[in-house]
């Protein structure tokens, strides 16, 4: 029981990060039907942007931890958004509407390009940051085992919740969100009704990247380290989350992310830590085979 | 009176809350052309998809009988078996040719099952056994014979996607016929054809009925085609059968006229004129 | 941007709008500046206390922005005549060359080791035969194997490397554990015994993995195959008793010349044929083994394309629903494509293990799958010749970067060109897709002819849905 509650807390924290990345996959898939293979690496770039800004804020400008993190969050979202905007503009837009495999290959190329670019400009070693919010808030004690929630876990969950609320507002209540939903349904018709489809798609990439940047900040806060190769596995897991929730569904992505986080921590705690990635990948395969529309996806009727 | 080749009994198909076909029963008789007509959204294509195995009906029984007395319950067969075993072939409303393959290749893909057996499930074929080569030549000859029949033999080596629309429609019918069906289901074969092509189609369908012992079931909006070539017409509206009989019976059925036209008097007159033509 | 993208023909070259070109270039440079902060402008390094410290690199940012500005500006002039004309025209050979290209190319490949030997001598040519010849041929074979799955059947497989791994590990484990424990006398024949077994095991795995997933469509299939590829690799890492984990399996027996080992002993190849011992003989032999394996793949593919099963694969790629209406069992048809493709991956894996003498899970990462898929798509889906061209470009290109030591004299001794290998590889993938989204050779040759053979334009050929 104690272990279970502790792992529940850890799982939800990890799941928040996956959920934030999953939003980028699900939005892009929803609007242009493409798996943005490079999204995991965009998240990694977001992590590096956060790391570097954080160092500028703390060691150069001498800001306190909280103001530094807030500024890093905002700057990270902007810069990572610009990265994804450029990627879409350069590598995906010219291929829109052409051969179906071309954007996928281009995205895989972009993924290889991004991780190796970071390796070249920032070096191949792990980048550690000083630990922050190290205190733990004890919740209850049973059988000599203290269940606690770390301050950084609280911060991660609160920031995730706030970001999701803002994001939810943008998608549901603003004209940009309306334009996105219109483009999802029918791009030609949306264009005829005066929606700037190119701009809407670009903004979708920017928003997805901004969420990935938030995830990047949370990631270095949680693990205290980032590496150029950290994009792939969280990327695939976040994609699993998006699929599990039903690709194209935003609440699905978040809930899928939380589920993946929980499954990963529970698996590590109760079974074998070595096979935790195998568990995540197997879950992906099982979901796609038995529940291809995910938990919240729309069923697809085959048109004959 | 010939035995029905296809007997549809109490067929219902539900998509979520929508009842697309509701307790439909009708028969298609051997050696006849049966037309399934009705306004847009009446559930005609859904019926077709149930018969050809693309949808599993919510309820109902679809019995197909061969000449030799064998019969098949179509709703229980996997989709590819409906063509392979029950020998029902179909065409599609929006033509589904293999566009990047040549006209001849399209007709050879249709003869997949016999060629697969002749190639010893690929093993003998890879070894280049002579009996397979002979069988393949026979398949090519059969394809060419069909191309001559539909007047496309000169375009045998062109990609199917390069053909004009009307030719593509005829090629799709020829491709379905290459599977040697006992029942050929055509989904709007005259859609998009000009009057001359439409007449050619009528002749082709009659020839299929008379020369090949293939019965035809067709969905059609073009009343001139329906009235001229069908032996038997079934009318659907909102998933329910509202009329069933010879073209003459249908022409004079007030329920049919109302279904097609709503209740506006001048439109009734218009359609009566068209149907009467 | 409009000056570039809206040009439709090579003949009509619109004048360059100079003001606009400068504006675009300035904008691109500005974007580059944004991207450079902070990724390029600061470099994080560990100091003596293992703490990160920042180093500033504004000079690098300035260079990057200037490069982007110049490239964008140059693009406004250069692209103007390229776009449109180059895109619409597929690469074609002059008609008289077509029947000659195959035999001539093959002849060149057959004499390649001798040629290298003559030019570089026995010591210098190992690198050229092994790193270029054998390496490229392995990828040609893998590309041809995957081409059956992706190019013909239109099934997107991102986990092809799993079958390569199955083949490699089958050979490694049978040859190092099973054969010594049961029939040690057969040791010299290990490669020849295991080659068919590896292929069959890979095909079996193709069926096992393919059966549940082949009803998925499009990108979903791609992701599930990726997941399977990763699962197999992770199992190889973690199941240490079986595969020896990260450490991998070493001392894998090398292939023998049909029972005669390549060593310096009295019964070795050199002694038997009265030659002076040199490692080059084994390298040359391996070259011909992989050449024959690759040619076998191509021969089988060409044969299958003209059989009903091959036509059904292509029909499946074109329209799955029409296939079902014609009595084709799409599940078994997909499975045959998947397992035959996997089988060739298994053969290649067996060869790889035998050539390296050492394998570890590191050799079977996702990047390998991506590379093989890139070779197939870049070559042009379904085109055997295209796979050869793109293998030479991509694999040969990567290998040649290892040779560029002279760059050190230009950029200083700290410059390591191999560091940029994968960076350039990723960049090449993106650029080649932008240049030719349908691959180098996109047209399709018909599998059966009535009167005359006409190539089918790539724009009509579908890419498949699953």
Short mmCIF file of N, CA and C in Angstrom, two decimals, chain A residues 99-101 104-105, chain C residues 143 145-160 163 206 209-211 213-223 225-226 309 312-318 320 329-342 373 376-377 381-382 462-466:
data_model
loop_
_atom_site.label_atom_id
_atom_site.label_comp_id
_atom_site.label_asym_id
_atom_site.label_seq_id
_atom_site.Cartn_x
_atom_site.Cartn_y
_atom_site.Cartn_z
N UNK A 99 3.70 12.58 -51.84
CA UNK A 99 3.85 11.20 -51.48
C UNK A 99 3.78 11.01 -49.96
N UNK A 100 3.00 10.02 -49.50
CA UNK A 100 2.73 9.89 -48.08
C UNK A 100 3.98 9.60 -47.24
N UNK A 101 4.92 8.85 -47.81
CA UNK A 101 6.09 8.48 -47.03
C UNK A 101 7.10 9.62 -46.94
N UNK A 104 7.29 11.50 -43.67
CA UNK A 104 7.75 10.63 -42.59
C UNK A 104 9.27 10.47 -42.66
N UNK A 105 9.80 10.23 -43.87
CA UNK A 105 11.25 10.09 -44.01
C UNK A 105 11.93 11.40 -43.65
N UNK C 143 18.21 -3.34 -48.37
CA UNK C 143 17.27 -2.48 -49.09
C UNK C 143 16.38 -3.29 -50.02
N UNK C 145 15.60 -6.40 -49.64
CA UNK C 145 14.69 -7.19 -48.81
C UNK C 145 13.52 -6.34 -48.32
N UNK C 146 13.84 -5.15 -47.82
CA UNK C 146 12.79 -4.27 -47.31
C UNK C 146 11.92 -3.75 -48.45
N UNK C 147 12.51 -3.65 -49.62
CA UNK C 147 11.76 -3.19 -50.78
C UNK C 147 10.55 -4.07 -51.06
N UNK C 148 10.67 -5.37 -50.77
CA UNK C 148 9.52 -6.26 -50.97
C UNK C 148 8.38 -5.82 -50.08
N UNK C 149 8.70 -5.46 -48.84
CA UNK C 149 7.67 -5.09 -47.87
C UNK C 149 7.12 -3.69 -48.16
N UNK C 150 8.05 -2.73 -48.30
CA UNK C 150 7.62 -1.33 -48.41
C UNK C 150 7.33 -0.96 -49.87
N UNK C 151 8.24 -1.33 -50.75
CA UNK C 151 8.12 -0.89 -52.13
C UNK C 151 7.04 -1.63 -52.89
N UNK C 152 6.97 -2.95 -52.72
CA UNK C 152 5.98 -3.70 -53.48
C UNK C 152 4.65 -3.77 -52.75
N UNK C 153 4.68 -4.25 -51.49
CA UNK C 153 3.40 -4.45 -50.79
C UNK C 153 2.88 -3.17 -50.14
N UNK C 154 3.72 -2.12 -50.08
CA UNK C 154 3.24 -0.87 -49.51
C UNK C 154 3.02 -0.91 -48.01
N UNK C 155 3.72 -1.82 -47.32
CA UNK C 155 3.58 -1.92 -45.86
C UNK C 155 4.75 -1.20 -45.23
N UNK C 156 4.48 -0.21 -44.42
CA UNK C 156 5.55 0.61 -43.87
C UNK C 156 6.14 -0.08 -42.65
N UNK C 157 7.38 -0.54 -42.77
CA UNK C 157 8.02 -1.29 -41.69
C UNK C 157 9.20 -0.48 -41.14
N UNK C 158 9.06 0.00 -39.91
CA UNK C 158 10.15 0.76 -39.28
C UNK C 158 10.98 -0.10 -38.35
N UNK C 159 10.71 -1.41 -38.34
CA UNK C 159 11.46 -2.28 -37.42
C UNK C 159 12.17 -3.38 -38.15
N UNK C 160 12.58 -3.10 -39.40
CA UNK C 160 13.17 -4.15 -40.21
C UNK C 160 14.44 -4.70 -39.58
N UNK C 163 14.70 -8.15 -37.84
CA UNK C 163 14.93 -9.42 -38.54
C UNK C 163 16.42 -9.61 -38.86
N UNK C 206 8.99 -13.00 -38.71
CA UNK C 206 8.17 -12.11 -39.53
C UNK C 206 6.71 -12.49 -39.44
N UNK C 209 5.41 -11.79 -35.73
CA UNK C 209 5.18 -10.37 -35.46
C UNK C 209 4.14 -9.80 -36.42
N UNK C 210 4.15 -10.30 -37.63
CA UNK C 210 3.26 -9.72 -38.64
C UNK C 210 1.81 -10.07 -38.41
N UNK C 211 1.56 -11.28 -37.93
CA UNK C 211 0.18 -11.73 -37.88
C UNK C 211 -0.74 -10.77 -37.13
N UNK C 213 -0.31 -7.60 -36.39
CA UNK C 213 -0.26 -6.16 -36.69
C UNK C 213 -0.63 -5.80 -38.12
N UNK C 214 -0.73 -6.81 -38.99
CA UNK C 214 -0.85 -6.42 -40.40
C UNK C 214 -2.22 -5.89 -40.77
N UNK C 215 -3.17 -5.94 -39.84
CA UNK C 215 -4.43 -5.29 -40.22
C UNK C 215 -4.41 -3.80 -39.89
N UNK C 216 -3.35 -3.35 -39.23
CA UNK C 216 -3.22 -1.92 -38.97
C UNK C 216 -2.85 -1.21 -40.26
N UNK C 217 -3.18 0.07 -40.29
CA UNK C 217 -2.94 0.81 -41.51
C UNK C 217 -1.96 1.94 -41.28
N UNK C 218 -1.24 2.24 -42.36
CA UNK C 218 -0.45 3.46 -42.43
C UNK C 218 0.56 3.63 -41.31
N UNK C 219 0.55 4.82 -40.74
CA UNK C 219 1.54 5.17 -39.74
C UNK C 219 1.45 4.28 -38.51
N UNK C 220 0.26 3.76 -38.22
CA UNK C 220 0.13 2.88 -37.06
C UNK C 220 0.99 1.65 -37.24
N UNK C 221 0.95 1.07 -38.43
CA UNK C 221 1.78 -0.11 -38.69
C UNK C 221 3.25 0.25 -38.51
N UNK C 222 3.62 1.42 -39.00
CA UNK C 222 5.01 1.87 -38.87
C UNK C 222 5.42 1.92 -37.41
N UNK C 223 4.56 2.48 -36.57
CA UNK C 223 4.93 2.64 -35.17
C UNK C 223 4.97 1.29 -34.45
N UNK C 225 5.68 -1.62 -35.79
CA UNK C 225 6.88 -2.34 -36.20
C UNK C 225 8.10 -1.72 -35.51
N UNK C 226 8.08 -0.40 -35.35
CA UNK C 226 9.17 0.25 -34.61
C UNK C 226 9.22 -0.30 -33.19
N UNK C 309 1.57 -13.83 -56.74
CA UNK C 309 1.76 -13.27 -55.40
C UNK C 309 2.35 -11.86 -55.48
N UNK C 312 -0.23 -9.50 -56.61
CA UNK C 312 -1.16 -9.22 -55.51
C UNK C 312 -0.55 -8.21 -54.53
N UNK C 313 0.78 -8.31 -54.30
CA UNK C 313 1.42 -7.32 -53.43
C UNK C 313 1.23 -5.92 -53.98
N UNK C 314 1.52 -5.78 -55.27
CA UNK C 314 1.43 -4.44 -55.85
C UNK C 314 -0.02 -3.97 -55.87
N UNK C 315 -0.94 -4.91 -56.13
CA UNK C 315 -2.35 -4.54 -56.13
C UNK C 315 -2.77 -4.07 -54.73
N UNK C 316 -2.21 -4.74 -53.73
CA UNK C 316 -2.50 -4.39 -52.35
C UNK C 316 -2.04 -2.97 -52.06
N UNK C 317 -0.87 -2.63 -52.59
CA UNK C 317 -0.35 -1.29 -52.41
C UNK C 317 -1.27 -0.28 -53.09
N UNK C 318 -1.82 -0.67 -54.23
CA UNK C 318 -2.66 0.26 -54.98
C UNK C 318 -4.03 0.42 -54.33
N UNK C 320 -6.36 -1.80 -51.39
CA UNK C 320 -6.61 -3.01 -50.61
C UNK C 320 -8.06 -3.47 -50.73
N UNK C 329 -6.86 -12.91 -50.42
CA UNK C 329 -6.79 -12.89 -48.97
C UNK C 329 -5.68 -11.92 -48.57
N UNK C 330 -6.09 -10.74 -48.15
CA UNK C 330 -5.09 -9.68 -47.93
C UNK C 330 -4.17 -10.02 -46.76
N UNK C 331 -4.69 -10.72 -45.76
CA UNK C 331 -3.83 -11.03 -44.60
C UNK C 331 -2.68 -11.94 -45.01
N UNK C 332 -2.98 -13.04 -45.71
CA UNK C 332 -1.87 -13.94 -46.06
C UNK C 332 -0.96 -13.28 -47.09
N UNK C 333 -1.53 -12.47 -47.97
CA UNK C 333 -0.68 -11.79 -48.95
C UNK C 333 0.31 -10.86 -48.26
N UNK C 334 -0.18 -10.12 -47.26
CA UNK C 334 0.71 -9.23 -46.52
C UNK C 334 1.75 -10.05 -45.76
N UNK C 335 1.28 -11.16 -45.18
CA UNK C 335 2.21 -11.98 -44.39
C UNK C 335 3.32 -12.55 -45.26
N UNK C 336 3.00 -12.96 -46.48
CA UNK C 336 4.07 -13.49 -47.34
C UNK C 336 5.09 -12.40 -47.62
N UNK C 337 4.60 -11.19 -47.91
CA UNK C 337 5.55 -10.10 -48.18
C UNK C 337 6.42 -9.84 -46.95
N UNK C 338 5.77 -9.80 -45.81
CA UNK C 338 6.47 -9.49 -44.57
C UNK C 338 7.51 -10.56 -44.26
N UNK C 339 7.12 -11.84 -44.42
CA UNK C 339 8.05 -12.89 -44.02
C UNK C 339 9.15 -13.09 -45.06
N UNK C 340 8.83 -12.92 -46.35
CA UNK C 340 9.90 -13.05 -47.34
C UNK C 340 10.90 -11.91 -47.18
N UNK C 341 10.38 -10.71 -46.94
CA UNK C 341 11.28 -9.59 -46.66
C UNK C 341 12.14 -9.87 -45.44
N UNK C 342 11.50 -10.41 -44.38
CA UNK C 342 12.23 -10.72 -43.16
C UNK C 342 13.30 -11.77 -43.42
N UNK C 373 15.21 2.03 -44.47
CA UNK C 373 13.98 2.57 -45.06
C UNK C 373 14.30 3.77 -45.94
N UNK C 376 15.39 2.67 -49.28
CA UNK C 376 14.30 2.20 -50.15
C UNK C 376 13.49 3.37 -50.70
N UNK C 377 13.09 4.28 -49.80
CA UNK C 377 12.23 5.38 -50.23
C UNK C 377 12.99 6.31 -51.17
N UNK C 381 10.26 3.79 -54.66
CA UNK C 381 9.61 2.60 -54.14
C UNK C 381 9.51 1.52 -55.22
N UNK C 382 10.02 0.33 -54.89
CA UNK C 382 9.88 -0.78 -55.80
C UNK C 382 11.01 -0.89 -56.81
N UNK C 462 0.62 4.21 -56.45
CA UNK C 462 0.26 4.54 -55.07
C UNK C 462 1.36 4.07 -54.12
N UNK C 463 1.32 4.61 -52.90
CA UNK C 463 2.34 4.27 -51.93
C UNK C 463 1.83 3.30 -50.88
N UNK C 464 0.57 2.88 -50.98
CA UNK C 464 0.04 1.93 -50.02
C UNK C 464 -0.52 2.63 -48.80
N UNK C 465 -1.33 1.92 -48.08
CA UNK C 465 -1.96 2.51 -46.90
C UNK C 465 -1.51 1.84 -45.63
N UNK C 466 -0.75 0.78 -45.73
CA UNK C 466 -0.49 0.07 -44.49
C UNK C 466 0.95 -0.33 -44.32
#
